[in-house]
Amino acid sequence: MCQLLGMNSRLPASLTLSFTGFSQRGGCTDHHSDGWGIAFFESEGQAPGRAARFFVDKESAATSPIAQMLRTYPIKSHNVVAHVRKATVGAVTLENCHPFMRELWGRYWVFAHNGDLKEFAPHLHGSFKPVGSTDSELAFCWLLQELNKSHAAAPSEEELTKTLAELVPQIAKHGTFNFLLSNGQALWAHASTKLHYVQRQHPFAEVHMKDEDIKVDLSELNCPEDRLIIVVTEPLTTNENWVAMAPGELRVFKDGCPLVRAGVEELALA
Amino acid sequence: MCQLLGMNSRLPASLTLSFTGFSQRGGCTDHHSDGWGIAFFESEGQAPGRAARFFVDKESAATSPIAQMLRTYPIKSHNVVAHVRKATVGAVTLENCHPFMRELWGRYWVFAHNGDLKEFAPHLHGSFKPVGSTDSELAFCWLLQELNKSHAAAPSEEELTKTLAELVPQIAKHGTFNFLLSNGQALWAHASTKLHYVQRQHPFAEVHMKDEDIKVDLSELNCPEDRLIIVVTEPLTTNENWVAMAPGELRVFKDGCPLVRAGVEELALA
């Protein structure tokens, strides 16, 4: 089992606190020691950025020098996708570390997956090909290929969500398909078995971290205008109202809010 | 003016020493303080890896916390492409930092450019689109598009070099086009105005670093089986036999050796 972590924020925000707890799950409080990765769409001033900083490592997230650097170096971002990995399919090599990144419509897209897909062997036309051997990268390449076929240029988040709601069940029927996807403008989350999110906004409270025995006063780390969503496999704190996503639920988060809720009914039928 | 740094090695090697001197040129011994980037194709055991670690930063390479981490954390690689930037075209944003990375034929490709292109506006069909606003990323996208049109699947390095020797002059005629390109298996270097390389092999000598007042005994850092090529805009040491590449010269390096020399005649005519 891998674990996913995503953030979508209205204002540029650093994920340092949540990443600190999350990265302990890579080989420390949990058994995920087969690599990790994180992609930050770095903010340009107050606006969401187009480019991503992209860090992957075969070393455990709990001990990696790169993860150590990130725990102390706050990178401001509107959208973040992170992953710690327990290898199930594919060897433990760098090319199999999530998130994966590709360019489509002149934007970078990042994707991380938790779960396993069985007998998923879609036809790829060649514009997006996996570099590694995971079912996850294969699913990502197919999704981008089909999005590209469905839209001549980048559509709105609402349009993209509708298309994803049609595409995702075709993959999800092959197994467990919890995923996070971002293009720097929004964050999409799909739950197959397990994914939770929480919205943090003014007034910010004191939270009790689950992976480290500490309490953190979020009002000291945020200003009243901040508003953000954290999406994660297992809740990071013990005293916040984490929402468990339903099986087959697809959500898109923008500006620190759920934008639309799509596909619960359609996906449940798939 | 930007500066380029590349490495091609027979065995997995760390670029720590050369990167330390080179990164001083980002805002310290030189005036390149508009961001930097480096991509390592991380070795898998003794073999060249398929995936790259990819670091870009808008901060000066001399002061960036990520560059600081890399100067002390040796990543073993067969192929490295690095760049420090002085913005000429395009705003100083993360998406304009070199190197750029894309996937083609199930492999990642990285590209960094030194120079300016004028009135270069090729037709892009859509499979590779720039995310930022640099002429460099545009040139990279066009090169990959045309390579993809020329070969149905990944050809040999010799075949790729022949195709590049036909494509590169079509870009180079628009201005200055010094570049480094790698797919993890080989390193291509093209000189338009300024690019130097040196081969290091047994017996390794003591070298005098140009950007820092130190001498380093390479025999202490390498074993007799090591053999590697360093390609750089301006030589990094004062007492090695750096070879200045000729205008229009395209070279491909593999296993720490120049593989073939292509295009000098053809490119000179372009």
Coordinates of C-alpha atoms in Angstrom, one line a residue:
Chain A
M1 CA 0.0 0.0 0.0
C2 CA 1.2 3.4 -0.9
Q3 CA 0.1 6.7 0.5
L4 CA -1.0 9.8 -1.3
L5 CA -0.9 13.5 -0.1
G6 CA -2.2 16.4 -2.0
M7 CA -2.8 20.1 -1.4
N8 CA -4.9 22.7 -3.1
S9 CA -4.6 26.3 -1.8
R10 CA -6.3 29.6 -2.5
L11 CA -3.0 31.5 -1.7
P12 CA 0.6 30.3 -2.0
A13 CA 1.2 27.9 0.9
S14 CA 3.9 25.7 2.1
L15 CA 3.2 22.1 2.8
T16 CA 6.2 21.7 5.3
L17 CA 4.0 20.7 8.3
S18 CA 1.9 18.1 6.5
F19 CA 4.9 16.8 4.5
T20 CA 6.8 16.3 7.8
G21 CA 4.2 14.0 9.2
F22 CA 3.5 12.3 5.9
S23 CA 7.2 11.6 5.1
Q24 CA 7.5 9.8 8.4
R25 CA 5.2 7.2 6.9
G26 CA 8.0 6.4 4.4
G27 CA 9.9 3.9 6.5
C28 CA 9.4 5.3 10.0
T29 CA 5.8 5.1 11.4
D30 CA 4.7 2.9 8.5
H31 CA 6.2 0.4 6.2
H32 CA 6.4 2.5 3.0
S33 CA 10.1 2.5 2.4
D34 CA 10.3 2.0 -1.4
G35 CA 10.8 5.5 -2.6
W36 CA 8.7 8.6 -2.6
G37 CA 8.1 11.7 -4.7
I38 CA 6.6 15.1 -4.6
A39 CA 5.7 17.7 -7.2
F40 CA 5.0 21.4 -6.3
F41 CA 3.4 23.7 -8.8
E42 CA 5.4 26.7 -7.6
S43 CA 3.4 29.9 -7.3
E44 CA 4.4 32.9 -9.4
G45 CA 3.7 35.7 -7.0
Q46 CA 0.2 35.2 -5.8
A47 CA -0.9 33.3 -8.9
P48 CA -0.7 29.5 -9.5
G49 CA 2.5 28.7 -11.5
R50 CA 2.7 26.7 -14.7
A51 CA 5.9 24.8 -13.8
A52 CA 6.5 22.2 -11.2
R53 CA 9.4 21.4 -8.9
F54 CA 9.6 17.7 -9.0
F55 CA 11.5 15.5 -6.5
V56 CA 11.6 11.7 -6.6
D57 CA 13.9 9.4 -4.6
K58 CA 14.4 5.7 -4.3
E59 CA 15.4 6.2 -0.7
S60 CA 12.9 6.1 2.2
A61 CA 11.1 9.4 2.7
A62 CA 12.0 9.2 6.4
T63 CA 15.8 9.2 5.7
S64 CA 16.3 10.8 2.2
P65 CA 18.5 13.9 2.2
I66 CA 16.1 15.4 -0.4
A67 CA 13.1 14.9 1.9
Q68 CA 15.2 16.3 4.8
M69 CA 15.9 19.4 2.7
L70 CA 12.2 19.8 1.9
R71 CA 11.1 19.5 5.5
T72 CA 13.1 22.7 6.2
Y73 CA 12.8 24.6 2.9
P74 CA 9.3 25.9 2.4
I75 CA 8.3 26.0 -1.2
K76 CA 5.1 28.1 -1.8
S77 CA 2.6 26.4 -4.0
H78 CA -1.1 26.4 -4.9
N79 CA -1.1 22.6 -5.8
V80 CA 1.0 19.8 -4.5
V81 CA 0.9 16.0 -5.2
A82 CA 3.1 13.7 -3.1
H83 CA 3.4 9.9 -2.8
V84 CA 5.3 7.4 -0.6
R85 CA 5.6 4.0 -2.2
K86 CA 5.4 0.4 -1.1
A87 CA 6.3 -1.5 -4.3
T88 CA 3.6 -4.0 -5.4
V89 CA 4.0 -4.0 -9.2
G90 CA 7.3 -2.9 -10.8
A91 CA 10.8 -3.0 -9.5
V92 CA 12.0 -0.3 -7.0
T93 CA 13.7 2.0 -9.5
L94 CA 13.5 5.7 -9.9
E95 CA 11.4 5.5 -13.1
N96 CA 8.7 3.7 -11.0
C97 CA 8.5 6.5 -8.3
H98 CA 5.3 8.6 -8.3
P99 CA 4.3 11.3 -9.1
F100 CA 4.7 11.1 -12.8
M101 CA 4.9 14.2 -14.9
R102 CA 4.0 14.9 -18.6
E103 CA 3.1 17.9 -20.7
L104 CA -0.3 18.3 -22.4
W105 CA -1.7 21.5 -24.0
G106 CA 1.4 23.4 -22.9
R107 CA 1.0 22.6 -19.2
Y108 CA 2.6 20.1 -17.0
W109 CA 0.4 17.4 -15.4
V110 CA 1.3 15.3 -12.4
F111 CA -0.3 12.1 -11.2
A112 CA 0.1 9.8 -8.3
H113 CA -1.8 6.5 -7.7
N114 CA -2.5 4.3 -4.8
G115 CA -3.8 0.8 -5.6
D116 CA -3.4 -2.0 -8.1
L117 CA -4.9 -2.6 -11.5
K118 CA -5.4 -6.0 -13.0
E119 CA -5.5 -6.9 -16.7
F120 CA -5.3 -3.2 -17.6
A121 CA -3.7 -3.1 -21.0
P122 CA -5.1 -0.2 -23.0
H123 CA -4.0 0.7 -26.5
L124 CA -1.5 3.6 -26.5
H125 CA -1.1 5.5 -29.7
G126 CA 2.4 6.8 -28.8
S127 CA 2.0 10.3 -27.7
F128 CA 2.3 9.3 -24.1
K129 CA 4.3 6.2 -23.3
P130 CA 5.4 4.8 -19.9
V131 CA 9.1 5.0 -19.0
G132 CA 8.8 2.6 -16.1
S133 CA 6.8 -0.6 -15.6
T134 CA 4.0 0.4 -13.2
D135 CA 0.3 0.1 -13.9
S136 CA 0.1 3.6 -12.5
E137 CA 2.1 5.3 -15.2
L138 CA 0.3 3.3 -17.8
A139 CA -3.1 4.6 -16.4
F140 CA -1.7 8.2 -16.4
C141 CA -0.5 7.9 -20.0
W142 CA -3.9 6.5 -21.1
L143 CA -5.8 9.3 -19.3
L144 CA -3.7 12.0 -20.9
Q145 CA -4.1 10.4 -24.3
E146 CA -7.9 10.2 -24.0
L147 CA -8.1 13.8 -22.5
N148 CA -6.1 14.9 -25.5
K149 CA -8.5 13.1 -27.9
S150 CA -11.5 14.6 -26.2
H151 CA -10.4 18.3 -26.3
A152 CA -8.5 20.2 -28.9
A153 CA -7.1 22.6 -26.4
A154 CA -7.2 23.0 -22.6
P155 CA -10.9 23.2 -21.5
S156 CA -12.2 24.5 -18.2
E157 CA -11.9 22.5 -15.0
E158 CA -15.6 21.7 -15.2
E159 CA -15.2 20.3 -18.7
L160 CA -12.1 18.3 -17.7
T161 CA -13.9 16.9 -14.7
K162 CA -16.8 15.7 -16.9
T163 CA -14.4 14.0 -19.3
L164 CA -12.5 12.4 -16.4
A165 CA -15.8 11.2 -14.9
E166 CA -16.3 9.2 -18.2
L167 CA -12.7 7.9 -18.4
V168 CA -11.9 7.0 -14.8
P169 CA -14.4 4.1 -14.4
Q170 CA -12.9 2.4 -17.5
I171 CA -9.6 2.2 -15.4
A172 CA -11.2 1.8 -12.0
K173 CA -13.0 -1.4 -13.0
H174 CA -9.6 -3.1 -13.2
G175 CA -8.9 -2.7 -9.5
T176 CA -8.1 -0.1 -6.9
F177 CA -7.6 3.4 -8.3
N178 CA -7.2 6.1 -5.7
F179 CA -5.4 8.9 -7.4
L180 CA -4.4 12.6 -7.3
L181 CA -4.0 14.6 -10.5
S182 CA -3.1 18.3 -11.0
N183 CA -2.2 20.6 -13.8
G184 CA -1.2 23.5 -11.5
Q185 CA -4.7 25.1 -11.7
A186 CA -6.7 22.5 -9.8
L187 CA -6.4 19.2 -8.0
W188 CA -8.4 16.2 -8.9
A189 CA -8.9 13.4 -6.4
H190 CA -10.5 10.0 -7.1
A191 CA -11.3 7.5 -4.4
S192 CA -11.7 3.8 -5.1
T193 CA -11.1 2.5 -1.5
K194 CA -9.5 5.1 0.7
L195 CA -9.0 8.9 0.4
H196 CA -9.7 11.6 2.9
Y197 CA -9.7 15.4 2.7
V198 CA -10.0 18.3 5.1
Q199 CA -10.6 22.0 4.4
R200 CA -8.6 24.4 6.6
Q201 CA -9.7 28.1 6.8
H202 CA -10.2 30.9 9.3
P203 CA -10.5 30.5 12.3
F204 CA -7.5 28.1 12.3
A205 CA -7.4 25.7 15.2
E206 CA -4.7 23.8 17.1
V207 CA -4.3 20.4 15.4
H208 CA -2.9 17.2 16.9
M209 CA -0.5 15.4 14.5
K210 CA -1.0 11.7 14.2
D211 CA 2.5 10.6 13.1
E212 CA 4.4 12.7 15.6
D213 CA 3.4 13.4 19.1
I214 CA 3.0 17.2 18.7
K215 CA 0.3 19.8 18.6
V216 CA 0.5 22.7 16.1
D217 CA -1.5 26.0 16.2
L218 CA -2.5 26.5 12.6
S219 CA -3.4 30.1 13.4
E220 CA 0.3 30.9 13.9
L221 CA 1.1 29.4 10.4
N222 CA -1.7 31.0 8.4
C223 CA -3.3 34.3 7.9
P224 CA -7.1 34.8 7.9
E225 CA -7.2 34.9 4.1
D226 CA -5.7 31.4 3.8
R227 CA -7.9 28.6 2.7
L228 CA -6.7 25.2 1.7
I229 CA -7.6 21.6 1.1
I230 CA -5.4 18.7 2.2
V231 CA -6.2 15.3 0.6
V232 CA -4.5 12.2 2.0
T233 CA -4.9 8.4 2.2
E234 CA -5.1 8.4 6.0
P235 CA -5.9 11.5 8.0
L236 CA -2.8 13.4 9.3
T237 CA -4.4 14.8 12.4
T238 CA -6.6 13.3 15.1
N239 CA -8.9 16.3 15.8
E240 CA -10.0 17.7 12.4
N241 CA -13.1 16.9 10.4
W242 CA -11.6 14.7 7.7
V243 CA -14.1 13.7 5.1
A244 CA -13.9 10.1 3.8
M245 CA -14.5 10.0 0.1
A246 CA -17.0 7.5 -1.2
P247 CA -15.9 4.7 -3.5
G248 CA -16.1 6.0 -7.1
E249 CA -16.1 9.6 -6.0
L250 CA -14.3 12.1 -8.1
R251 CA -13.7 15.6 -6.7
V252 CA -11.9 18.7 -8.1
F253 CA -10.5 21.3 -5.7
K254 CA -9.7 24.8 -6.7
D255 CA -8.8 27.9 -4.7
G256 CA -9.0 25.8 -1.5
C257 CA -12.6 24.6 -2.1
P258 CA -14.3 21.6 -3.7
L259 CA -15.3 23.0 -7.1
V260 CA -17.8 20.5 -8.2
R261 CA -18.7 17.0 -7.2
A262 CA -18.9 14.7 -10.2
G263 CA -19.4 11.2 -11.0
V264 CA -20.6 9.7 -7.7
E265 CA -23.7 8.3 -9.3
E266 CA -22.1 7.6 -12.7
L267 CA -19.0 6.0 -11.2
A268 CA -20.9 3.9 -8.8
L269 CA -22.6 2.3 -11.7
A270 CA -19.4 1.5 -13.6
Chain B
M1 CA 24.7 34.5 -21.5
C2 CA 23.9 31.2 -19.8
Q3 CA 26.4 28.4 -19.0
L4 CA 26.0 24.8 -19.8
L5 CA 27.5 21.7 -18.0
G6 CA 27.1 18.1 -19.1
M7 CA 28.7 14.8 -18.1
N8 CA 28.8 11.4 -19.8
S9 CA 30.4 8.6 -17.9
R10 CA 31.3 5.0 -18.5
L11 CA 30.5 4.1 -14.9
P12 CA 28.1 5.7 -12.5
A13 CA 29.8 8.9 -11.3
S14 CA 29.0 11.9 -9.1
L15 CA 29.2 15.4 -10.5
T16 CA 29.7 16.9 -7.1
L17 CA 33.1 18.5 -7.8
S18 CA 32.3 20.0 -11.2
F19 CA 28.9 21.1 -10.0
T20 CA 30.5 22.9 -7.0
G21 CA 32.6 25.0 -9.3
F22 CA 29.9 25.4 -11.9
S23 CA 27.2 26.5 -9.5
Q24 CA 29.5 29.3 -8.2
R25 CA 29.0 30.8 -11.6
G26 CA 25.3 31.3 -10.7
G27 CA 25.6 34.6 -8.9
C28 CA 29.0 34.3 -7.3
T29 CA 32.0 34.3 -9.7
D30 CA 29.8 35.2 -12.6
H31 CA 26.6 37.1 -13.3
H32 CA 24.3 34.2 -13.9
S33 CA 21.8 34.7 -11.1
D34 CA 18.5 34.1 -12.9
G35 CA 17.8 30.5 -11.9
W36 CA 19.5 27.2 -12.7
G37 CA 18.7 23.5 -13.2
I38 CA 20.2 20.1 -13.4
A39 CA 18.9 16.7 -14.5
F40 CA 20.7 13.5 -13.5
F41 CA 19.8 10.2 -15.3
E42 CA 20.3 8.2 -12.1
S43 CA 22.2 4.9 -12.6
E44 CA 20.5 1.6 -11.9
G45 CA 23.3 -0.3 -10.4
Q46 CA 26.1 -0.1 -13.0
A47 CA 23.7 0.5 -15.9
P48 CA 22.4 3.8 -17.2
G49 CA 19.0 4.6 -15.7
R50 CA 15.8 5.4 -17.6
A51 CA 14.6 8.1 -15.2
A52 CA 16.0 11.4 -14.3
R53 CA 16.2 13.4 -11.1
F54 CA 15.3 16.9 -12.1
F55 CA 16.0 20.0 -10.1
V56 CA 15.2 23.5 -11.1
D57 CA 15.3 26.7 -9.1
K58 CA 14.6 30.4 -9.7
E59 CA 17.1 31.2 -7.0
S60 CA 20.8 31.7 -7.8
A61 CA 22.7 28.5 -8.0
A62 CA 25.3 30.0 -5.6
T63 CA 22.7 30.4 -2.8
S64 CA 19.9 28.0 -3.5
P65 CA 19.2 25.5 -0.7
I66 CA 18.6 22.8 -3.4
A67 CA 22.0 23.5 -5.0
Q68 CA 23.6 23.4 -1.5
M69 CA 22.0 20.0 -0.9
L70 CA 23.3 18.7 -4.3
R71 CA 26.9 19.9 -3.5
T72 CA 27.0 17.6 -0.6
Y73 CA 24.7 14.7 -1.8
P74 CA 26.4 12.7 -4.5
I75 CA 24.0 11.3 -7.0
K76 CA 25.5 8.6 -9.2
S77 CA 24.8 9.1 -12.9
H78 CA 25.9 8.2 -16.4
N79 CA 24.5 11.3 -18.0
V80 CA 23.9 14.8 -16.5
V81 CA 22.8 18.1 -18.1
A82 CA 23.0 21.3 -16.1
H83 CA 22.4 25.0 -16.8
V84 CA 22.8 28.3 -15.0
R85 CA 20.7 31.1 -16.6
K86 CA 21.0 34.7 -17.3
A87 CA 17.6 35.7 -18.7
T88 CA 17.7 37.1 -22.2
V89 CA 14.3 36.0 -23.6
G90 CA 11.4 35.1 -21.3
A91 CA 10.7 36.2 -17.7
V92 CA 12.6 34.7 -14.8
T93 CA 10.0 32.1 -13.9
L94 CA 10.4 28.4 -13.0
E95 CA 8.9 27.3 -16.3
N96 CA 11.7 29.1 -18.1
C97 CA 14.5 27.4 -16.2
H98 CA 16.6 24.8 -18.1
P99 CA 17.0 21.9 -18.5
F100 CA 13.6 21.0 -20.0
M101 CA 12.3 17.5 -19.9
R102 CA 9.9 15.5 -22.1
E103 CA 9.1 11.9 -22.8
L104 CA 9.6 10.4 -26.3
W105 CA 9.6 6.6 -27.2
G106 CA 9.1 5.7 -23.5
R107 CA 12.3 7.6 -22.5
Y108 CA 12.9 10.9 -20.9
W109 CA 14.8 13.5 -22.8
V110 CA 16.5 16.6 -21.3
F111 CA 17.7 19.6 -23.1
A112 CA 19.6 22.8 -22.1
H113 CA 20.5 25.7 -24.4
N114 CA 22.9 28.6 -24.4
G115 CA 22.3 31.4 -26.9
D116 CA 19.5 33.3 -28.6
L117 CA 17.3 32.4 -31.6
K118 CA 15.7 35.1 -33.7
E119 CA 12.6 34.7 -35.8
F120 CA 12.4 31.0 -35.0
A121 CA 8.7 30.2 -35.2
P122 CA 8.3 26.6 -36.3
H123 CA 5.0 24.9 -36.7
L124 CA 4.2 22.6 -33.8
H125 CA 1.6 19.9 -34.3
G126 CA 0.8 19.6 -30.7
S127 CA 2.6 16.5 -29.4
F128 CA 5.2 18.7 -27.7
K129 CA 4.3 22.2 -26.6
P130 CA 6.3 24.7 -24.7
V131 CA 5.0 25.5 -21.1
G132 CA 7.2 28.6 -20.8
S133 CA 8.1 31.4 -23.1
T134 CA 11.8 30.7 -24.1
D135 CA 13.1 30.1 -27.6
S136 CA 15.0 27.2 -26.0
E137 CA 12.0 25.2 -25.0
L138 CA 10.5 25.9 -28.4
A139 CA 13.6 24.5 -30.1
F140 CA 13.5 21.4 -27.9
C141 CA 9.8 20.8 -28.6
W142 CA 10.4 21.1 -32.4
L143 CA 13.5 18.8 -32.2
L144 CA 11.5 16.1 -30.4
Q145 CA 8.6 16.5 -32.8
E146 CA 10.9 16.1 -35.8
L147 CA 12.8 13.2 -34.3
N148 CA 9.4 11.5 -33.6
K149 CA 8.4 12.0 -37.3
S150 CA 11.7 10.6 -38.5
H151 CA 11.7 7.4 -36.5
A152 CA 8.8 5.1 -35.6
A153 CA 10.7 3.9 -32.5
A154 CA 13.9 4.7 -30.7
P155 CA 16.8 4.2 -33.2
S156 CA 20.5 3.8 -32.4
E157 CA 22.6 6.7 -31.2
E158 CA 24.2 6.8 -34.6
E159 CA 20.9 7.0 -36.4
L160 CA 19.7 9.7 -34.0
T161 CA 22.9 11.7 -34.5
K162 CA 22.4 11.6 -38.3
T163 CA 18.8 12.9 -37.9
L164 CA 20.0 15.6 -35.5
A165 CA 22.7 16.6 -37.9
E166 CA 19.9 17.3 -40.4
L167 CA 17.6 19.1 -38.0
V168 CA 20.0 21.2 -36.0
P169 CA 21.1 23.6 -38.8
Q170 CA 17.5 24.5 -39.4
I171 CA 17.4 25.9 -35.9
A172 CA 21.1 27.1 -35.7
K173 CA 20.6 29.5 -38.7
H174 CA 18.3 31.5 -36.4
G175 CA 21.1 32.5 -34.0
T176 CA 23.3 31.0 -31.3
F177 CA 22.5 27.4 -30.6
N178 CA 24.9 25.8 -28.1
F179 CA 23.0 22.9 -26.5
L180 CA 23.2 19.7 -24.5
L181 CA 20.7 16.9 -25.0
S182 CA 20.5 13.5 -23.3
N183 CA 18.1 10.5 -23.3
G184 CA 20.0 8.8 -20.5
Q185 CA 22.0 6.6 -22.9
A186 CA 24.2 9.2 -24.5
L187 CA 24.9 12.9 -24.4
W188 CA 24.7 15.1 -27.5
A189 CA 26.5 18.5 -27.6
H190 CA 26.2 21.1 -30.3
A191 CA 28.4 24.1 -30.5
S192 CA 27.4 27.3 -32.3
T193 CA 29.8 29.7 -30.6
K194 CA 31.2 28.3 -27.4
L195 CA 31.4 24.8 -25.9
H196 CA 34.4 22.9 -24.5
Y197 CA 34.9 19.3 -23.4
V198 CA 37.5 17.2 -21.7
Q199 CA 38.0 13.5 -21.2
R200 CA 39.1 12.3 -17.9
Q201 CA 40.6 8.8 -17.5
H202 CA 43.3 6.8 -15.9
P203 CA 45.9 8.0 -14.9
F204 CA 43.9 10.8 -13.2
A205 CA 45.8 14.0 -12.4
E206 CA 45.6 16.8 -10.0
V207 CA 43.4 19.6 -11.4
H208 CA 43.3 23.3 -10.6
M209 CA 39.7 24.6 -10.3
K210 CA 39.1 27.8 -12.0
D211 CA 36.1 29.1 -10.0
E212 CA 37.5 28.3 -6.5
D213 CA 41.1 28.5 -5.5
I214 CA 41.6 24.8 -4.9
K215 CA 43.4 21.8 -6.4
V216 CA 41.8 18.4 -6.5
D217 CA 43.5 15.1 -7.0
L218 CA 41.2 13.2 -9.3
S219 CA 43.0 9.9 -8.7
E220 CA 41.5 10.1 -5.1
L221 CA 38.0 10.5 -6.5
N222 CA 38.1 8.0 -9.3
C223 CA 39.1 4.4 -9.8
P224 CA 41.2 3.2 -12.8
E225 CA 38.2 1.9 -14.6
D226 CA 36.4 5.3 -14.6
R227 CA 36.3 7.3 -17.8
L228 CA 34.2 10.3 -18.3
I229 CA 33.5 13.4 -20.5
I230 CA 32.8 16.8 -19.1
V231 CA 31.2 19.4 -21.5
V232 CA 31.0 23.0 -20.4
T233 CA 30.6 26.5 -21.8
E234 CA 33.9 27.7 -20.2
P235 CA 36.6 25.2 -18.9
L236 CA 36.3 24.4 -15.2
T237 CA 40.0 23.8 -14.7
T238 CA 43.1 25.6 -15.7
N239 CA 45.4 22.7 -16.3
E240 CA 43.5 20.2 -18.4
N241 CA 43.3 19.7 -22.2
W242 CA 39.9 21.2 -22.9
V243 CA 38.9 20.8 -26.5
A244 CA 37.0 23.8 -28.0
M245 CA 34.3 22.6 -30.2
A246 CA 34.1 24.1 -33.7
P247 CA 31.1 26.3 -34.8
G248 CA 28.5 23.9 -36.2
E249 CA 30.0 20.8 -34.6
L250 CA 27.7 18.1 -33.2
R251 CA 29.2 15.4 -31.0
V252 CA 27.7 12.5 -29.2
F253 CA 29.3 11.0 -26.1
K254 CA 28.7 7.5 -24.8
D255 CA 30.5 5.5 -22.2
G256 CA 32.8 8.4 -21.5
C257 CA 34.0 8.7 -25.1
P258 CA 33.2 10.7 -28.2
L259 CA 31.1 8.2 -30.2
V260 CA 31.0 9.7 -33.7
R261 CA 31.7 13.1 -35.0
A262 CA 28.9 14.2 -37.2
G263 CA 27.9 17.2 -39.2
V264 CA 30.9 19.4 -39.0
E265 CA 31.0 19.6 -42.8
E266 CA 27.2 19.5 -43.3
L267 CA 26.5 22.0 -40.5
A268 CA 29.2 24.4 -41.7
L269 CA 27.3 24.6 -45.0
A270 CA 24.0 25.4 -43.4

